[in-house]
Coordinates of C-alpha atoms (C1' of nucleotides) in Angstrom, one line a residue:
Chain T
M272 CA 114.2 97.9 98.4
E273 CA 112.5 95.6 96.0
H274 CA 110.4 96.7 93.1
V275 CA 106.6 96.2 93.1
V276 CA 105.9 92.5 92.6
S277 CA 102.6 90.6 92.5
A278 CA 101.7 88.2 95.1
E279 CA 101.8 85.3 92.6
E280 CA 105.3 86.3 91.6
K281 CA 106.5 86.4 95.2
I282 CA 105.0 83.0 95.9
R283 CA 106.7 81.6 92.8
S284 CA 110.1 82.9 93.7
F285 CA 109.7 81.9 97.3
P286 CA 111.7 78.6 97.2
E287 CA 114.6 80.3 95.5
R288 CA 114.7 83.0 98.1
C289 CA 114.6 80.5 100.9
H290 CA 117.6 78.7 99.4
K291 CA 119.5 82.0 99.2
A292 CA 118.7 82.6 102.8
G293 CA 119.8 79.0 103.7
L294 CA 116.3 78.0 104.8
K295 CA 114.7 74.7 103.9
V296 CA 111.4 74.8 102.0
T297 CA 108.8 73.0 104.1
Q298 CA 105.1 72.9 103.7
Q299 CA 104.6 75.0 106.8
R300 CA 106.8 77.7 105.4
R301 CA 105.1 77.6 102.0
E302 CA 101.7 77.9 103.5
I303 CA 102.6 80.7 105.8
Y304 CA 104.4 82.7 103.1
A305 CA 101.6 82.2 100.6
L306 CA 99.0 83.4 103.2
L307 CA 101.0 86.5 104.0
A308 CA 101.8 87.3 100.3
A309 CA 98.1 87.1 99.5
S310 CA 96.9 89.0 102.5
L311 CA 96.3 92.8 103.0
A312 CA 95.5 92.3 106.7
H313 CA 98.9 92.2 108.3
P314 CA 98.0 89.2 110.4
C315 CA 99.5 88.3 113.8
P316 CA 100.9 84.9 114.5
E317 CA 97.7 83.7 116.1
E318 CA 95.7 84.7 113.0
I319 CA 98.2 83.0 110.7
Y320 CA 97.9 79.9 112.8
E321 CA 94.1 79.9 112.7
Q322 CA 93.9 80.4 109.0
I323 CA 96.3 77.7 108.1
R324 CA 95.1 75.0 110.5
D325 CA 92.4 73.9 108.0
A326 CA 95.1 73.2 105.3
L327 CA 97.7 71.9 107.8
P328 CA 96.0 70.6 110.9
S329 CA 99.3 69.4 112.5
L330 CA 100.7 73.0 112.5
S331 CA 101.7 74.3 115.9
L332 CA 101.6 77.9 117.0
A333 CA 105.2 77.8 118.2
T334 CA 106.2 76.9 114.7
V335 CA 104.4 79.9 113.3
Y336 CA 106.3 82.1 115.7
K337 CA 109.6 80.5 114.7
I338 CA 108.9 80.8 111.0
V339 CA 107.7 84.4 110.9
D340 CA 110.7 85.4 113.0
Q341 CA 113.1 83.6 110.6
F342 CA 111.4 85.2 107.6
H343 CA 111.7 88.6 109.2
R344 CA 115.3 88.2 110.1
H345 CA 116.1 87.1 106.5
G346 CA 114.2 90.0 105.0
L347 CA 111.3 88.0 103.6
L348 CA 108.8 89.8 105.8
R349 CA 108.4 93.2 107.4
K350 CA 107.3 93.5 111.0
V351 CA 105.0 96.5 111.3
P352 CA 105.8 98.9 114.2
T353 CA 102.7 99.3 116.3
R354 CA 101.6 100.4 119.7
S355 CA 100.1 97.1 120.5
Q356 CA 101.5 94.0 122.2
V357 CA 101.0 91.7 119.2
A358 CA 103.4 91.2 116.3
R359 CA 102.0 92.1 112.8
Y360 CA 103.6 90.9 109.6
D361 CA 103.6 92.1 106.0
A362 CA 105.0 90.3 103.0
R363 CA 105.3 93.5 101.0
T364 CA 108.9 94.6 101.4
D365 CA 108.8 97.4 98.8
E366 CA 108.7 101.0 100.1
H367 CA 105.4 101.8 101.6
H368 CA 103.8 103.1 104.8
H369 CA 101.1 102.1 107.3
L370 CA 97.8 103.3 108.6
V371 CA 96.9 101.9 112.0
C372 CA 93.4 102.2 113.4
T373 CA 93.5 103.2 117.0
A374 CA 90.0 101.7 117.5
C375 CA 90.3 98.2 116.0
D376 CA 94.0 97.7 115.3
R377 CA 93.3 97.2 111.6
I378 CA 96.4 98.0 109.5
E379 CA 96.4 99.2 105.9
D380 CA 99.2 99.8 103.5
V381 CA 99.6 103.3 102.0
F382 CA 101.8 104.2 99.1
L383 CA 103.1 107.7 99.0
P384 CA 105.6 109.4 96.7
P385 CA 109.2 108.8 97.8
L386 CA 110.2 111.0 100.7
P387 CA 112.7 113.7 99.6
P388 CA 116.2 113.0 100.9
R389 CA 116.1 116.1 103.1
M390 CA 113.3 114.4 105.1
T391 CA 115.1 111.2 105.7
R392 CA 118.7 112.4 106.1
L393 CA 119.2 112.6 109.8
P394 CA 120.4 115.9 111.2
S395 CA 124.2 116.2 111.5
G396 CA 125.3 115.1 114.9
T397 CA 122.8 112.3 115.0
D398 CA 124.8 109.2 115.7
F399 CA 122.6 106.6 114.3
Q400 CA 122.9 104.4 111.1
A401 CA 119.4 104.3 109.7
Q402 CA 118.7 101.2 107.5
S403 CA 115.0 101.8 106.8
Y404 CA 112.2 104.2 107.6
E405 CA 108.5 104.3 107.3
L406 CA 105.6 106.6 108.1
V407 CA 103.1 105.3 110.6
F408 CA 99.7 107.1 110.6
H409 CA 97.3 106.7 113.5
G410 CA 93.6 107.4 113.2
L411 CA 90.3 105.7 112.4
C412 CA 89.7 103.2 109.6
S413 CA 86.6 103.6 107.5
A414 CA 84.5 101.2 109.6
C415 CA 85.5 102.8 112.9
G416 CA 85.2 106.3 111.5
A417 CA 81.6 105.5 110.4
T418 CA 80.8 104.1 113.8
A419 CA 82.2 107.1 115.6
Q420 CA 79.8 109.4 113.5
T421 CA 76.7 107.9 115.1
Chain H
M1248 CA 100.4 119.6 118.4
E1249 CA 102.0 121.4 121.3
H1250 CA 104.8 123.8 120.9
V1251 CA 108.3 122.9 122.2
V1252 CA 108.2 123.0 126.0
S1253 CA 110.9 122.4 128.6
A1254 CA 110.7 119.4 131.0
E1255 CA 110.4 121.8 133.9
E1256 CA 107.5 123.6 132.3
K1257 CA 105.7 120.4 131.6
I1258 CA 106.1 119.2 135.2
R1259 CA 104.9 122.6 136.4
S1260 CA 101.7 122.5 134.4
F1261 CA 101.1 118.8 135.1
P1262 CA 98.5 119.2 137.9
E1263 CA 96.5 121.6 135.8
R1264 CA 96.5 119.3 132.8
C1265 CA 95.4 116.4 135.1
H1266 CA 92.4 118.5 136.2
K1267 CA 91.4 119.2 132.7
A1268 CA 91.5 115.5 131.9
G1269 CA 89.5 114.7 135.0
L1270 CA 92.4 112.9 136.7
K1271 CA 93.3 113.2 140.4
V1272 CA 96.9 114.3 141.1
T1273 CA 98.5 111.6 143.2
Q1274 CA 102.1 111.2 144.2
Q1275 CA 102.4 108.1 142.0
R1276 CA 101.2 110.1 139.0
R1277 CA 103.5 113.1 139.8
E1278 CA 106.5 110.8 140.1
I1279 CA 105.8 108.9 136.9
Y1280 CA 105.1 112.0 134.9
A1281 CA 108.2 113.8 136.2
L1282 CA 110.4 110.8 135.4
L1283 CA 109.1 110.6 131.8
A1284 CA 109.3 114.3 131.3
A1285 CA 112.9 114.3 132.3
S1286 CA 113.9 111.2 130.4
L1287 CA 115.2 110.8 126.9
A1288 CA 115.1 107.0 127.1
H1289 CA 111.4 106.2 126.3
P1290 CA 111.2 103.8 129.2
C1291 CA 108.8 100.8 129.4
P1292 CA 106.5 100.2 132.4
E1293 CA 109.0 97.9 134.2
E1294 CA 111.8 100.5 133.9
I1295 CA 109.5 103.2 135.2
Y1296 CA 108.6 101.0 138.1
E1297 CA 112.2 100.2 139.0
Q1298 CA 113.3 103.8 138.8
I1299 CA 110.5 105.1 141.0
R1300 CA 110.6 102.4 143.7
D1301 CA 113.4 104.2 145.6
A1302 CA 111.3 107.4 145.9
L1303 CA 108.0 105.5 146.4
P1304 CA 108.6 102.0 147.7
S1305 CA 104.9 101.2 148.0
L1306 CA 104.4 101.6 144.3
S1307 CA 103.1 98.6 142.4
L1308 CA 103.8 97.6 138.8
A1309 CA 100.1 97.2 138.0
T1310 CA 99.6 100.9 139.1
V1311 CA 102.3 101.9 136.6
Y1312 CA 100.5 100.2 133.9
K1313 CA 97.2 101.8 134.8
I1314 CA 98.7 105.3 135.0
V1315 CA 100.7 105.3 131.8
D1316 CA 97.6 103.9 130.0
Q1317 CA 95.5 106.7 131.3
F1318 CA 98.1 109.3 130.5
H1319 CA 98.3 108.0 127.0
R1320 CA 94.5 108.0 126.5
H1321 CA 94.4 111.6 127.8
G1322 CA 97.2 112.7 125.5
L1323 CA 99.7 113.4 128.2
L1324 CA 102.0 110.7 126.8
R1325 CA 102.8 109.3 123.4
K1326 CA 103.2 105.5 123.0
V1327 CA 106.0 104.8 120.5
P1328 CA 105.2 102.3 117.8
T1329 CA 107.8 99.6 117.8
R1330 CA 108.3 96.0 116.6
S1331 CA 108.8 94.8 120.2
Q1332 CA 106.3 93.4 122.7
V1333 CA 107.0 96.0 125.3
A1334 CA 105.3 99.4 125.6
R1335 CA 107.5 102.5 125.4
Y1336 CA 106.4 105.9 126.5
D1337 CA 107.4 109.5 125.6
A1338 CA 106.4 112.7 127.4
R1339 CA 107.2 114.8 124.4
T1340 CA 104.0 115.3 122.5
D1341 CA 105.3 117.9 120.0
E1342 CA 105.9 116.8 116.4
H1343 CA 109.0 114.6 116.2
H1344 CA 110.1 111.2 115.0
H1345 CA 111.9 108.1 116.4
L1346 CA 115.1 106.1 115.8
V1347 CA 114.8 102.5 117.0
C1348 CA 117.9 100.4 117.3
T1349 CA 117.3 96.9 115.9
A1350 CA 120.1 95.5 118.1
C1351 CA 119.4 96.9 121.6
D1352 CA 115.9 98.5 121.3
R1353 CA 117.2 101.9 122.3
I1354 CA 114.9 104.6 121.1
E1355 CA 116.0 108.2 120.3
D1356 CA 114.0 111.2 119.4
V1357 CA 114.8 112.9 116.1
F1358 CA 113.5 116.3 115.0
L1359 CA 113.1 116.9 111.3
P1360 CA 111.7 119.8 109.3
P1361 CA 107.9 119.5 109.0
L1362 CA 106.8 117.1 106.4
P1363 CA 105.4 118.8 103.3
P1364 CA 101.6 118.3 103.1
R1365 CA 101.9 116.3 99.9
M1366 CA 103.7 113.6 102.0
T1367 CA 101.1 113.3 104.7
R1368 CA 97.9 113.8 102.7
L1369 CA 96.7 110.3 102.0
P1370 CA 96.0 109.4 98.4
S1371 CA 92.4 110.1 97.3
G1372 CA 90.4 107.0 97.7
T1373 CA 92.1 106.2 101.0
D1374 CA 89.2 105.8 103.4
F1375 CA 91.1 106.5 106.7
Q1376 CA 91.0 109.5 109.0
A1377 CA 94.5 110.1 110.0
Q1378 CA 95.0 112.0 113.3
S1379 CA 98.7 111.8 113.6
Y1380 CA 101.8 110.5 111.9
E1381 CA 105.4 109.9 112.6
L1382 CA 108.5 108.6 110.9
V1383 CA 110.0 105.5 112.4
F1384 CA 113.6 104.8 111.5
H1385 CA 115.2 101.4 112.1
G1386 CA 119.0 100.9 112.2
L1387 CA 121.9 100.8 114.7
C1388 CA 122.5 103.3 117.5
S1389 CA 126.0 104.6 118.0
A1390 CA 126.9 101.9 120.6
C1391 CA 125.6 99.0 118.5
G1392 CA 127.0 100.5 115.3
A1393 CA 130.5 100.7 116.9
T1394 CA 130.2 97.1 118.2
A1395 CA 129.2 95.9 114.7
Q1396 CA 132.4 97.4 113.3
T1397 CA 134.7 95.1 115.3
Chain J
dT703 C1' 81.7 112.2 151.8
dT704 C1' 82.7 109.7 147.8
dA705 C1' 84.2 108.7 143.3
dG706 C1' 88.3 107.6 141.7
dA707 C1' 93.0 105.7 142.7
dT708 C1' 96.2 102.3 144.6
dG709 C1' 98.2 97.7 145.8
dC710 C1' 98.2 93.0 145.8
dA711 C1' 97.4 88.6 143.9
dA712 C1' 95.6 85.9 140.4
dA713 C1' 94.4 85.5 135.7
dT714 C1' 95.2 86.3 130.9
dC715 C1' 97.7 87.0 126.8
dT716 C1' 101.8 86.7 123.9
dT717 C1' 106.1 84.8 123.0
dT718 C1' 110.1 81.7 123.9
dT719 C1' 112.4 77.5 125.1
dG720 C1' 113.9 72.6 125.4
dC721 C1' 113.7 68.5 123.6
dA722 C1' 112.3 64.2 121.1
dG723 C1' 110.9 62.9 116.8
dT724 C1' 110.6 64.1 111.5
dG725 C1' 111.9 65.2 106.9
dC726 C1' 114.4 68.2 103.4
dG727 C1' 118.4 68.4 100.7
Chain G
dC465 C1' 122.5 60.4 106.2
dG466 C1' 122.8 64.7 108.8
dC467 C1' 121.3 68.9 110.2
dA468 C1' 117.7 71.8 110.2
dC469 C1' 112.8 71.8 111.2
dT470 C1' 108.5 70.7 113.6
dG471 C1' 105.3 69.8 117.4
dC472 C1' 104.3 69.6 122.1
dA473 C1' 104.4 71.1 126.6
dA474 C1' 106.2 73.9 129.9
dA475 C1' 108.3 78.3 131.0
dA476 C1' 108.9 83.0 130.6
dG477 C1' 107.5 87.7 129.8
dA478 C1' 104.1 91.5 129.4
dT479 C1' 99.8 93.2 130.6
dT480 C1' 95.1 93.1 132.7
dT481 C1' 91.6 92.2 136.1
dG482 C1' 89.1 91.9 140.6
dC483 C1' 88.7 93.5 144.8
dA484 C1' 89.6 95.4 149.4
dT485 C1' 91.5 99.6 151.0
dC486 C1' 92.8 104.3 150.8
dT487 C1' 92.8 109.3 149.6
dA488 C1' 92.3 113.7 146.8
dA489 C1' 88.9 116.9 146.0

DNA sequence: TTAGATGCAAATCTTTTGCAGTGCG
DNA sequence: CGCACTGCAAAAGATTTGCATCTAA
């Protein structure tokens, strides 16, 4: 797990991390990574596509899918587990957790003290090699919670 | 959160819980619920459909989608957060967590001691009303772990 | 009796694939 | 220069919708 790193630092070290992963550094990849590193919104491929079209009109949605999938497989992005059909990506790869709004599908990061090992050590007899874990909270974000009041 | 309840008991009390939720008890619903209550596999709608066709050949896949969605909205089923596009359902609604295999998408239940409140109380300043939480572990199930060895 | 449930087919949404042309290293 | 990458269009996969018909309560 990486240490906390600023968005700027992640963008700066991006080419180097691509090289290590055996990936070429293209403008599409730079734009997509920079967008995700600067975002708190955990965008889906469609949203990434929409937001980069201005800067890169030739971009295709299929390319966005291919790139985020590669980034995810090489550990540059996390894919957030959700109950919805659409994929959501996060450039933060340090240990943190997610709040998922059941009303609007907004996703927020949440940072909690490290879980004690007794919480994340699987019971003996569990035949599963865990590589990572995260807490997923479901509930209402501030906007949807406020709406529900009325 | 419900107490631990056997599959048989859940199936027995199913009609009563449907009534409370304002849902009619149909054969389709009984079959789908019974399958899920007896399963450890967290099946997707397509799998539910395939496994019930024998007993109920007239069943349609669209009906499976409608029923599991209703069950989920009325709290009879949990929908497991995953990174994949397909929906996965679980009739266990008591507090437990999930192991998701990154190789074959198998999902297993895991029961851990209750998380200490300091782990699940969101940091002050977090403007989000959490209604539930669960731990999601990603890694390799026993079958895929064994394959990876070779 | 009747509101709600089902089944079917078509529509929609999300993601993947194949391939010809392009560009990074 | 070569192999990986991109864009496009078409295909595939997952889910939803509209509507006529049926059925539990």
